[in-house]
């Protein structure tokens, strides 16, 4: 398993804004992971200004070898 950490948004942003930013970044990561031999990747999303956990994303390849992901907001520290 490969792990990454990404910073987006600020703690003053609304949770909906932070969710949108995480989804946009995750969508962009799908494209970059598609070109690599990625099987299992975990990405943690943190706020930029003060490190609060927004969500954890799990990336994997499905049966068609397409990169898919799941955003888990249940672990947030906001």
JSON list of N, CA and C in Angstrom, two decimals:
[
{"chain": "A", "resi": 1, "resn": "UNK", "atom": "N", "xyz": [0.84, -1.18, 0.00]},
{"chain": "A", "resi": 1, "resn": "UNK", "atom": "CA", "xyz": [0.00, 0.00, 0.00]},
{"chain": "A", "resi": 1, "resn": "UNK", "atom": "C", "xyz": [0.89, 1.24, 0.00]},
{"chain": "A", "resi": 2, "resn": "UNK", "atom": "N", "xyz": [0.47, 2.23, -0.77]},
{"chain": "A", "resi": 2, "resn": "UNK", "atom": "CA", "xyz": [1.17, 3.50, -0.87]},
{"chain": "A", "resi": 2, "resn": "UNK", "atom": "C", "xyz": [0.32, 4.56, -0.18]},
{"chain": "A", "resi": 3, "resn": "UNK", "atom": "N", "xyz": [0.96, 5.45, 0.57]},
{"chain": "A", "resi": 3, "resn": "UNK", "atom": "CA", "xyz": [0.21, 6.49, 1.28]},
{"chain": "A", "resi": 3, "resn": "UNK", "atom": "C", "xyz": [0.71, 7.87, 0.87]},
{"chain": "A", "resi": 4, "resn": "UNK", "atom": "N", "xyz": [-0.23, 8.78, 0.70]},
{"chain": "A", "resi": 4, "resn": "UNK", "atom": "CA", "xyz": [0.05, 10.18, 0.37]},
{"chain": "A", "resi": 4, "resn": "UNK", "atom": "C", "xyz": [-0.72, 11.08, 1.32]},
{"chain": "A", "resi": 5, "resn": "UNK", "atom": "N", "xyz": [-0.25, 12.30, 1.45]},
{"chain": "A", "resi": 5, "resn": "UNK", "atom": "CA", "xyz": [-0.93, 13.31, 2.26]},
{"chain": "A", "resi": 5, "resn": "UNK", "atom": "C", "xyz": [-1.05, 14.57, 1.41]},
{"chain": "A", "resi": 6, "resn": "UNK", "atom": "N", "xyz": [-2.26, 15.14, 1.35]},
{"chain": "A", "resi": 6, "resn": "UNK", "atom": "CA", "xyz": [-2.51, 16.32, 0.53]},
{"chain": "A", "resi": 6, "resn": "UNK", "atom": "C", "xyz": [-3.21, 17.38, 1.38]},
{"chain": "A", "resi": 7, "resn": "UNK", "atom": "N", "xyz": [-2.82, 18.63, 1.19]},
{"chain": "A", "resi": 7, "resn": "UNK", "atom": "CA", "xyz": [-3.43, 19.75, 1.90]},
{"chain": "A", "resi": 7, "resn": "UNK", "atom": "C", "xyz": [-4.33, 20.53, 0.95]},
{"chain": "A", "resi": 8, "resn": "UNK", "atom": "N", "xyz": [-5.57, 20.79, 1.41]},
{"chain": "A", "resi": 8, "resn": "UNK", "atom": "CA", "xyz": [-6.52, 21.60, 0.63]},
{"chain": "A", "resi": 8, "resn": "UNK", "atom": "C", "xyz": [-7.34, 22.46, 1.58]},
{"chain": "A", "resi": 9, "resn": "UNK", "atom": "N", "xyz": [-7.74, 23.62, 1.13]},
{"chain": "A", "resi": 9, "resn": "UNK", "atom": "CA", "xyz": [-8.65, 24.46, 1.90]},
{"chain": "A", "resi": 9, "resn": "UNK", "atom": "C", "xyz": [-8.10, 24.95, 3.24]},
{"chain": "A", "resi": 10, "resn": "UNK", "atom": "N", "xyz": [-8.99, 25.63, 3.97]},
{"chain": "A", "resi": 10, "resn": "UNK", "atom": "CA", "xyz": [-8.65, 26.18, 5.29]},
{"chain": "A", "resi": 10, "resn": "UNK", "atom": "C", "xyz": [-9.71, 25.74, 6.29]},
{"chain": "A", "resi": 11, "resn": "UNK", "atom": "N", "xyz": [-9.37, 25.79, 7.56]},
{"chain": "A", "resi": 11, "resn": "UNK", "atom": "CA", "xyz": [-10.34, 25.37, 8.57]},
{"chain": "A", "resi": 11, "resn": "UNK", "atom": "C", "xyz": [-11.54, 26.31, 8.61]},
{"chain": "A", "resi": 12, "resn": "UNK", "atom": "N", "xyz": [-11.38, 27.52, 8.09]},
{"chain": "A", "resi": 12, "resn": "UNK", "atom": "CA", "xyz": [-12.51, 28.47, 8.06]},
{"chain": "A", "resi": 12, "resn": "UNK", "atom": "C", "xyz": [-13.47, 28.19, 6.91]},
{"chain": "A", "resi": 13, "resn": "UNK", "atom": "N", "xyz": [-13.09, 27.32, 5.97]},
{"chain": "A", "resi": 13, "resn": "UNK", "atom": "CA", "xyz": [-13.98, 26.95, 4.86]},
{"chain": "A", "resi": 13, "resn": "UNK", "atom": "C", "xyz": [-15.12, 26.09, 5.39]},
{"chain": "A", "resi": 14, "resn": "UNK", "atom": "N", "xyz": [-16.26, 26.15, 4.73]},
{"chain": "A", "resi": 14, "resn": "UNK", "atom": "CA", "xyz": [-17.38, 25.29, 5.13]},
{"chain": "A", "resi": 14, "resn": "UNK", "atom": "C", "xyz": [-17.02, 23.83, 4.83]},
{"chain": "A", "resi": 15, "resn": "UNK", "atom": "N", "xyz": [-17.66, 22.92, 5.55]},
{"chain": "A", "resi": 15, "resn": "UNK", "atom": "CA", "xyz": [-17.38, 21.50, 5.33]},
{"chain": "A", "resi": 15, "resn": "UNK", "atom": "C", "xyz": [-17.77, 21.09, 3.91]},
{"chain": "A", "resi": 16, "resn": "UNK", "atom": "N", "xyz": [-18.83, 21.68, 3.37]},
{"chain": "A", "resi": 16, "resn": "UNK", "atom": "CA", "xyz": [-19.22, 21.39, 1.99]},
{"chain": "A", "resi": 16, "resn": "UNK", "atom": "C", "xyz": [-18.13, 21.82, 1.00]},
{"chain": "A", "resi": 17, "resn": "UNK", "atom": "N", "xyz": [-17.52, 22.96, 1.25]},
{"chain": "A", "resi": 17, "resn": "UNK", "atom": "CA", "xyz": [-16.43, 23.43, 0.40]},
{"chain": "A", "resi": 17, "resn": "UNK", "atom": "C", "xyz": [-15.24, 22.47, 0.49]},
{"chain": "A", "resi": 18, "resn": "UNK", "atom": "N", "xyz": [-14.91, 22.05, 1.69]},
{"chain": "A", "resi": 18, "resn": "UNK", "atom": "CA", "xyz": [-13.79, 21.12, 1.87]},
{"chain": "A", "resi": 18, "resn": "UNK", "atom": "C", "xyz": [-14.07, 19.78, 1.19]},
{"chain": "A", "resi": 19, "resn": "UNK", "atom": "N", "xyz": [-15.30, 19.32, 1.27]},
{"chain": "A", "resi": 19, "resn": "UNK", "atom": "CA", "xyz": [-15.68, 18.07, 0.60]},
{"chain": "A", "resi": 19, "resn": "UNK", "atom": "C", "xyz": [-15.52, 18.21, -0.91]},
{"chain": "A", "resi": 20, "resn": "UNK", "atom": "N", "xyz": [-15.95, 19.35, -1.43]},
{"chain": "A", "resi": 20, "resn": "UNK", "atom": "CA", "xyz": [-15.83, 19.59, -2.88]},
{"chain": "A", "resi": 20, "resn": "UNK", "atom": "C", "xyz": [-14.37, 19.62, -3.31]},
{"chain": "A", "resi": 21, "resn": "UNK", "atom": "N", "xyz": [-13.52, 20.30, -2.52]},
{"chain": "A", "resi": 21, "resn": "UNK", "atom": "CA", "xyz": [-12.09, 20.39, -2.84]},
{"chain": "A", "resi": 21, "resn": "UNK", "atom": "C", "xyz": [-11.44, 19.00, -2.81]},
{"chain": "A", "resi": 22, "resn": "UNK", "atom": "N", "xyz": [-11.81, 18.18, -1.86]},
{"chain": "A", "resi": 22, "resn": "UNK", "atom": "CA", "xyz": [-11.27, 16.83, -1.77]},
{"chain": "A", "resi": 22, "resn": "UNK", "atom": "C", "xyz": [-11.70, 16.01, -2.98]},
{"chain": "A", "resi": 23, "resn": "UNK", "atom": "N", "xyz": [-12.95, 16.12, -3.37]},
{"chain": "A", "resi": 23, "resn": "UNK", "atom": "CA", "xyz": [-13.45, 15.37, -4.53]},
{"chain": "A", "resi": 23, "resn": "UNK", "atom": "C", "xyz": [-12.75, 15.82, -5.80]},
{"chain": "A", "resi": 24, "resn": "UNK", "atom": "N", "xyz": [-12.57, 17.13, -5.97]},
{"chain": "A", "resi": 24, "resn": "UNK", "atom": "CA", "xyz": [-11.88, 17.64, -7.16]},
{"chain": "A", "resi": 24, "resn": "UNK", "atom": "C", "xyz": [-10.45, 17.10, -7.23]},
{"chain": "A", "resi": 25, "resn": "UNK", "atom": "N", "xyz": [-9.76, 17.13, -6.11]},
{"chain": "A", "resi": 25, "resn": "UNK", "atom": "CA", "xyz": [-8.39, 16.64, -6.07]},
{"chain": "A", "resi": 25, "resn": "UNK", "atom": "C", "xyz": [-8.35, 15.13, -6.32]},
{"chain": "A", "resi": 26, "resn": "UNK", "atom": "N", "xyz": [-9.29, 14.39, -5.74]},
{"chain": "A", "resi": 26, "resn": "UNK", "atom": "CA", "xyz": [-9.35, 12.94, -5.94]},
{"chain": "A", "resi": 26, "resn": "UNK", "atom": "C", "xyz": [-9.61, 12.61, -7.41]},
{"chain": "A", "resi": 27, "resn": "UNK", "atom": "N", "xyz": [-10.50, 13.36, -8.05]},
{"chain": "A", "resi": 27, "resn": "UNK", "atom": "CA", "xyz": [-10.76, 13.15, -9.48]},
{"chain": "A", "resi": 27, "resn": "UNK", "atom": "C", "xyz": [-9.49, 13.35, -10.30]},
{"chain": "A", "resi": 28, "resn": "UNK", "atom": "N", "xyz": [-8.71, 14.36, -9.95]},
{"chain": "A", "resi": 28, "resn": "UNK", "atom": "CA", "xyz": [-7.44, 14.61, -10.66]},
{"chain": "A", "resi": 28, "resn": "UNK", "atom": "C", "xyz": [-6.44, 13.48, -10.40]},
{"chain": "A", "resi": 29, "resn": "UNK", "atom": "N", "xyz": [-6.45, 12.95, -9.19]},
{"chain": "A", "resi": 29, "resn": "UNK", "atom": "CA", "xyz": [-5.53, 11.86, -8.86]},
{"chain": "A", "resi": 29, "resn": "UNK", "atom": "C", "xyz": [-5.86, 10.58, -9.62]},
{"chain": "A", "resi": 30, "resn": "UNK", "atom": "N", "xyz": [-7.13, 10.37, -9.91]},
{"chain": "A", "resi": 30, "resn": "UNK", "atom": "CA", "xyz": [-7.53, 9.18, -10.68]},
{"chain": "A", "resi": 30, "resn": "UNK", "atom": "C", "xyz": [-6.76, 9.15, -11.99]},
{"chain": "A", "resi": 31, "resn": "UNK", "atom": "N", "xyz": [-6.68, 10.28, -12.66]},
{"chain": "A", "resi": 31, "resn": "UNK", "atom": "CA", "xyz": [-5.96, 10.35, -13.94]},
{"chain": "A", "resi": 31, "resn": "UNK", "atom": "C", "xyz": [-4.48, 10.05, -13.76]},
{"chain": "A", "resi": 32, "resn": "UNK", "atom": "N", "xyz": [-3.86, 10.60, -12.73]},
{"chain": "A", "resi": 32, "resn": "UNK", "atom": "CA", "xyz": [-2.43, 10.36, -12.54]},
{"chain": "A", "resi": 32, "resn": "UNK", "atom": "C", "xyz": [-2.15, 8.93, -12.11]},
{"chain": "A", "resi": 33, "resn": "UNK", "atom": "N", "xyz": [-3.03, 8.33, -11.31]},
{"chain": "A", "resi": 33, "resn": "UNK", "atom": "CA", "xyz": [-2.84, 6.94, -10.89]},
{"chain": "A", "resi": 33, "resn": "UNK", "atom": "C", "xyz": [-3.14, 5.96, -12.01]},
{"chain": "A", "resi": 34, "resn": "UNK", "atom": "N", "xyz": [-3.94, 6.35, -12.99]},
{"chain": "A", "resi": 34, "resn": "UNK", "atom": "CA", "xyz": [-4.29, 5.47, -14.10]},
{"chain": "A", "resi": 34, "resn": "UNK", "atom": "C", "xyz": [-3.07, 5.08, -14.92]},
{"chain": "A", "resi": 35, "resn": "UNK", "atom": "N", "xyz": [-2.09, 5.97, -14.98]},
{"chain": "A", "resi": 35, "resn": "UNK", "atom": "CA", "xyz": [-0.88, 5.72, -15.77]},
{"chain": "A", "resi": 35, "resn": "UNK", "atom": "C", "xyz": [0.15, 4.88, -15.02]},
{"chain": "A", "resi": 36, "resn": "UNK", "atom": "N", "xyz": [-0.11, 4.60, -13.76]},
{"chain": "A", "resi": 36, "resn": "UNK", "atom": "CA", "xyz": [0.87, 3.90, -12.94]},
{"chain": "A", "resi": 36, "resn": "UNK", "atom": "C", "xyz": [0.33, 2.53, -12.55]},
{"chain": "A", "resi": 37, "resn": "UNK", "atom": "N", "xyz": [1.23, 1.69, -12.12]},
{"chain": "A", "resi": 37, "resn": "UNK", "atom": "CA", "xyz": [0.84, 0.36, -11.62]},
{"chain": "A", "resi": 37, "resn": "UNK", "atom": "C", "xyz": [0.39, 0.50, -10.17]},
{"chain": "A", "resi": 38, "resn": "UNK", "atom": "N", "xyz": [-0.74, 1.12, -9.98]},
{"chain": "A", "resi": 38, "resn": "UNK", "atom": "CA", "xyz": [-1.27, 1.38, -8.65]},
{"chain": "A", "resi": 38, "resn": "UNK", "atom": "C", "xyz": [-2.31, 0.33, -8.30]},
{"chain": "A", "resi": 39, "resn": "UNK", "atom": "N", "xyz": [-2.13, -0.32, -7.19]},
{"chain": "A", "resi": 39, "resn": "UNK", "atom": "CA", "xyz": [-3.11, -1.30, -6.74]},
{"chain": "A", "resi": 39, "resn": "UNK", "atom": "C", "xyz": [-3.90, -0.77, -5.55]},
{"chain": "A", "resi": 40, "resn": "UNK", "atom": "N", "xyz": [-3.20, -0.25, -4.56]},
{"chain": "A", "resi": 40, "resn": "UNK", "atom": "CA", "xyz": [-3.84, 0.21, -3.33]},
{"chain": "A", "resi": 40, "resn": "UNK", "atom": "C", "xyz": [-3.14, 1.49, -2.86]},
{"chain": "A", "resi": 41, "resn": "UNK", "atom": "N", "xyz": [-3.88, 2.60, -2.84]},
{"chain": "A", "resi": 41, "resn": "UNK", "atom": "CA", "xyz": [-3.31, 3.87, -2.41]},
{"chain": "A", "resi": 41, "resn": "UNK", "atom": "C", "xyz": [-4.27, 4.51, -1.41]},
{"chain": "A", "resi": 42, "resn": "UNK", "atom": "N", "xyz": [-3.70, 5.02, -0.32]},
{"chain": "A", "resi": 42, "resn": "UNK", "atom": "CA", "xyz": [-4.47, 5.76, 0.68]},
{"chain": "A", "resi": 42, "resn": "UNK", "atom": "C", "xyz": [-3.97, 7.20, 0.67]},
{"chain": "A", "resi": 43, "resn": "UNK", "atom": "N", "xyz": [-4.91, 8.13, 0.56]},
{"chain": "A", "resi": 43, "resn": "UNK", "atom": "CA", "xyz": [-4.57, 9.56, 0.56]},
{"chain": "A", "resi": 43, "resn": "UNK", "atom": "C", "xyz": [-5.33, 10.22, 1.70]},
{"chain": "A", "resi": 44, "resn": "UNK", "atom": "N", "xyz": [-4.59, 10.90, 2.57]},
{"chain": "A", "resi": 44, "resn": "UNK", "atom": "CA", "xyz": [-5.24, 11.67, 3.62]},
{"chain": "A", "resi": 44, "resn": "UNK", "atom": "C", "xyz": [-5.29, 13.13, 3.18]},
{"chain": "A", "resi": 45, "resn": "UNK", "atom": "N", "xyz": [-6.43, 13.76, 3.38]},
{"chain": "A", "resi": 45, "resn": "UNK", "atom": "CA", "xyz": [-6.64, 15.16, 3.03]},
{"chain": "A", "resi": 45, "resn": "UNK", "atom": "C", "xyz": [-6.69, 15.99, 4.30]},
{"chain": "A", "resi": 46, "resn": "UNK", "atom": "N", "xyz": [-5.84, 17.01, 4.37]},
{"chain": "A", "resi": 46, "resn": "UNK", "atom": "CA", "xyz": [-5.71, 17.89, 5.53]},
{"chain": "A", "resi": 46, "resn": "UNK", "atom": "C", "xyz": [-5.96, 19.32, 5.11]},
{"chain": "A", "resi": 47, "resn": "UNK", "atom": "N", "xyz": [-6.39, 20.17, 6.05]},
{"chain": "A", "resi": 47, "resn": "UNK", "atom": "CA", "xyz": [-6.50, 21.60, 5.76]},
{"chain": "A", "resi": 47, "resn": "UNK", "atom": "C", "xyz": [-5.08, 22.17, 5.68]},
{"chain": "A", "resi": 48, "resn": "UNK", "atom": "N", "xyz": [-4.94, 23.24, 4.88]},
{"chain": "A", "resi": 48, "resn": "UNK", "atom": "CA", "xyz": [-3.62, 23.83, 4.63]},
{"chain": "A", "resi": 48, "resn": "UNK", "atom": "C", "xyz": [-3.11, 24.69, 5.78]},
{"chain": "A", "resi": 49, "resn": "UNK", "atom": "N", "xyz": [-4.00, 25.49, 6.36]},
{"chain": "A", "resi": 49, "resn": "UNK", "atom": "CA", "xyz": [-3.54, 26.49, 7.33]},
{"chain": "A", "resi": 49, "resn": "UNK", "atom": "C", "xyz": [-3.25, 25.91, 8.72]},
{"chain": "A", "resi": 50, "resn": "UNK", "atom": "N", "xyz": [-4.03, 24.96, 9.14]},
{"chain": "A", "resi": 50, "resn": "UNK", "atom": "CA", "xyz": [-3.84, 24.29, 10.42]},
{"chain": "A", "resi": 50, "resn": "UNK", "atom": "C", "xyz": [-4.21, 22.83, 10.18]},
{"chain": "A", "resi": 51, "resn": "UNK", "atom": "N", "xyz": [-3.35, 21.90, 10.52]},
{"chain": "A", "resi": 51, "resn": "UNK", "atom": "CA", "xyz": [-3.57, 20.50, 10.12]},
{"chain": "A", "resi": 51, "resn": "UNK", "atom": "C", "xyz": [-4.75, 19.80, 10.80]},
{"chain": "A", "resi": 52, "resn": "UNK", "atom": "N", "xyz": [-5.91, 19.90, 10.17]},
{"chain": "A", "resi": 52, "resn": "UNK", "atom": "CA", "xyz": [-7.09, 19.15, 10.60]},
{"chain": "A", "resi": 52, "resn": "UNK", "atom": "C", "xyz": [-7.42, 18.14, 9.51]},
{"chain": "A", "resi": 53, "resn": "UNK", "atom": "N", "xyz": [-7.68, 16.91, 9.89]},
{"chain": "A", "resi": 53, "resn": "UNK", "atom": "CA", "xyz": [-8.01, 15.87, 8.93]},
{"chain": "A", "resi": 53, "resn": "UNK", "atom": "C", "xyz": [-9.41, 16.11, 8.36]},
{"chain": "A", "resi": 54, "resn": "UNK", "atom": "N", "xyz": [-9.50, 16.13, 7.03]},
{"chain": "A", "resi": 54, "resn": "UNK", "atom": "CA", "xyz": [-10.79, 16.30, 6.36]},
{"chain": "A", "resi": 54, "resn": "UNK", "atom": "C", "xyz": [-11.38, 14.93, 6.04]},
{"chain": "A", "resi": 55, "resn": "UNK", "atom": "N", "xyz": [-10.59, 14.11, 5.34]},
{"chain": "A", "resi": 55, "resn": "UNK", "atom": "CA", "xyz": [-11.07, 12.77, 4.99]},
{"chain": "A", "resi": 55, "resn": "UNK", "atom": "C", "xyz": [-9.90, 11.88, 4.59]},
{"chain": "A", "resi": 56, "resn": "UNK", "atom": "N", "xyz": [-10.22, 10.62, 4.41]},
{"chain": "A", "resi": 56, "resn": "UNK", "atom": "CA", "xyz": [-9.25, 9.64, 3.94]},
{"chain": "A", "resi": 56, "resn": "UNK", "atom": "C", "xyz": [-9.82, 9.02, 2.68]},
{"chain": "A", "resi": 57, "resn": "UNK", "atom": "N", "xyz": [-9.02, 8.98, 1.63]},
{"chain": "A", "resi": 57, "resn": "UNK", "atom": "CA", "xyz": [-9.45, 8.40, 0.36]},
{"chain": "A", "resi": 57, "resn": "UNK", "atom": "C", "xyz": [-8.72, 7.10, 0.12]},
{"chain": "A", "resi": 58, "resn": "UNK", "atom": "N", "xyz": [-9.46, 6.10, -0.33]},
{"chain": "A", "resi": 58, "resn": "UNK", "atom": "CA", "xyz": [-8.90, 4.80, -0.68]},
{"chain": "A", "resi": 58, "resn": "UNK", "atom": "C", "xyz": [-9.03, 4.64, -2.19]},
{"chain": "A", "resi": 59, "resn": "UNK", "atom": "N", "xyz": [-7.90, 4.51, -2.89]},
{"chain": "A", "resi": 59, "resn": "UNK", "atom": "CA", "xyz": [-7.87, 4.32, -4.33]},
{"chain": "A", "resi": 59, "resn": "UNK", "atom": "C", "xyz": [-7.49, 2.88, -4.63]},
{"chain": "A", "resi": 60, "resn": "UNK", "atom": "N", "xyz": [-8.14, 2.30, -5.62]},
{"chain": "A", "resi": 60, "resn": "UNK", "atom": "CA", "xyz": [-7.81, 0.94, -6.04]},
{"chain": "A", "resi": 60, "resn": "UNK", "atom": "C", "xyz": [-8.25, 0.79, -7.50]},
{"chain": "A", "resi": 61, "resn": "UNK", "atom": "N", "xyz": [-7.93, -0.37, -8.08]},
{"chain": "A", "resi": 61, "resn": "UNK", "atom": "CA", "xyz": [-8.36, -0.65, -9.45]},
{"chain": "A", "resi": 61, "resn": "UNK", "atom": "C", "xyz": [-9.47, -1.69, -9.40]},
{"chain": "A", "resi": 62, "resn": "UNK", "atom": "N", "xyz": [-10.50, -1.45, -10.21]},
{"chain": "A", "resi": 62, "resn": "UNK", "atom": "CA", "xyz": [-11.62, -2.39, -10.26]},
{"chain": "A", "resi": 62, "resn": "UNK", "atom": "C", "xyz": [-11.30, -3.53, -11.23]},
{"chain": "A", "resi": 63, "resn": "UNK", "atom": "N", "xyz": [-12.25, -4.39, -11.50]},
{"chain": "A", "resi": 63, "resn": "UNK", "atom": "CA", "xyz": [-12.04, -5.55, -12.37]},
{"chain": "A", "resi": 63, "resn": "UNK", "atom": "C", "xyz": [-11.66, -5.16, -13.79]},
{"chain": "A", "resi": 64, "resn": "UNK", "atom": "N", "xyz": [-12.06, -3.95, -14.20]},
{"chain": "A", "resi": 64, "resn": "UNK", "atom": "CA", "xyz": [-11.72, -3.46, -15.54]},
{"chain": "A", "resi": 64, "resn": "UNK", "atom": "C", "xyz": [-10.41, -2.69, -15.57]},
{"chain": "A", "resi": 65, "resn": "UNK", "atom": "N", "xyz": [-9.66, -2.74, -14.46]},
{"chain": "A", "resi": 65, "resn": "UNK", "atom": "CA", "xyz": [-8.37, -2.03, -14.32]},
{"chain": "A", "resi": 65, "resn": "UNK", "atom": "C", "xyz": [-8.52, -0.52, -14.33]},
{"chain": "A", "resi": 66, "resn": "UNK", "atom": "N", "xyz": [-9.73, -0.02, -13.99]},
{"chain": "A", "resi": 66, "resn": "UNK", "atom": "CA", "xyz": [-9.96, 1.41, -13.87]},
{"chain": "A", "resi": 66, "resn": "UNK", "atom": "C", "xyz": [-9.73, 1.81, -12.42]},
{"chain": "A", "resi": 67, "resn": "UNK", "atom": "N", "xyz": [-9.14, 2.99, -12.22]},
{"chain": "A", "resi": 67, "resn": "UNK", "atom": "CA", "xyz": [-8.91, 3.49, -10.86]},
{"chain": "A", "resi": 67, "resn": "UNK", "atom": "C", "xyz": [-10.22, 4.05, -10.31]},
{"chain": "A", "resi": 68, "resn": "UNK", "atom": "N", "xyz": [-10.60, 3.57, -9.14]},
{"chain": "A", "resi": 68, "resn": "UNK", "atom": "CA", "xyz": [-11.79, 4.05, -8.45]},
{"chain": "A", "resi": 68, "resn": "UNK", "atom": "C", "xyz": [-11.38, 4.48, -7.04]},
{"chain": "A", "resi": 69, "resn": "UNK", "atom": "N", "xyz": [-12.21, 5.29, -6.40]},
{"chain": "A", "resi": 69, "resn": "UNK", "atom": "CA", "xyz": [-11.87, 5.74, -5.06]},
{"chain": "A", "resi": 69, "resn": "UNK", "atom": "C", "xyz": [-13.11, 5.90, -4.20]},
{"chain": "A", "resi": 70, "resn": "UNK", "atom": "N", "xyz": [-12.87, 5.94, -2.90]},
{"chain": "A", "resi": 70, "resn": "UNK", "atom": "CA", "xyz": [-13.92, 6.18, -1.92]},
{"chain": "A", "resi": 70, "resn": "UNK", "atom": "C", "xyz": [-13.39, 7.23, -0.94]},
{"chain": "A", "resi": 71, "resn": "UNK", "atom": "N", "xyz": [-14.16, 8.28, -0.72]},
{"chain": "A", "resi": 71, "resn": "UNK", "atom": "CA", "xyz": [-13.80, 9.30, 0.26]},
{"chain": "A", "resi": 71, "resn": "UNK", "atom": "C", "xyz": [-14.52, 9.00, 1.57]},
{"chain": "A", "resi": 72, "resn": "UNK", "atom": "N", "xyz": [-13.76, 8.86, 2.64]},
{"chain": "A", "resi": 72, "resn": "UNK", "atom": "CA", "xyz": [-14.32, 8.55, 3.95]},
{"chain": "A", "resi": 72, "resn": "UNK", "atom": "C", "xyz": [-14.17, 9.78, 4.85]},
{"chain": "A", "resi": 73, "resn": "UNK", "atom": "N", "xyz": [-15.30, 10.46, 5.08]},
{"chain": "A", "resi": 73, "resn": "UNK", "atom": "CA", "xyz": [-15.30, 11.67, 5.91]},
{"chain": "A", "resi": 73, "resn": "UNK", "atom": "C", "xyz": [-15.59, 11.34, 7.37]},
{"chain": "A", "resi": 74, "resn": "UNK", "atom": "N", "xyz": [-15.77, 10.09, 7.71]},
{"chain": "A", "resi": 74, "resn": "UNK", "atom": "CA", "xyz": [-16.12, 9.72, 9.08]},
{"chain": "A", "resi": 74, "resn": "UNK", "atom": "C", "xyz": [-14.97, 9.91, 10.07]},
{"chain": "A", "resi": 75, "resn": "UNK", "atom": "N", "xyz": [-13.74, 10.04, 9.56]},
{"chain": "A", "resi": 75, "resn": "UNK", "atom": "CA", "xyz": [-12.57, 10.19, 10.42]},
{"chain": "A", "resi": 75, "resn": "UNK", "atom": "C", "xyz": [-12.14, 11.64, 10.63]},
{"chain": "A", "resi": 76, "resn": "UNK", "atom": "N", "xyz": [-12.93, 12.57, 10.13]},
{"chain": "A", "resi": 76, "resn": "UNK", "atom": "CA", "xyz": [-12.55, 13.99, 10.17]},
{"chain": "A", "resi": 76, "resn": "UNK", "atom": "C", "xyz": [-12.31, 14.46, 11.61]},
{"chain": "A", "resi": 77, "resn": "UNK", "atom": "N", "xyz": [-11.39, 15.41, 11.76]},
{"chain": "A", "resi": 77, "resn": "UNK", "atom": "CA", "xyz": [-11.13, 16.02, 13.06]},
{"chain": "A", "resi": 77, "resn": "UNK", "atom": "C", "xyz": [-11.66, 17.44, 13.13]},
{"chain": "A", "resi": 78, "resn": "UNK", "atom": "N", "xyz": [-12.43, 17.83, 12.12]},
{"chain": "A", "resi": 78, "resn": "UNK", "atom": "CA", "xyz": [-13.01, 19.18, 12.11]},
{"chain": "A", "resi": 78, "resn": "UNK", "atom": "C", "xyz": [-14.22, 19.27, 13.01]}
]
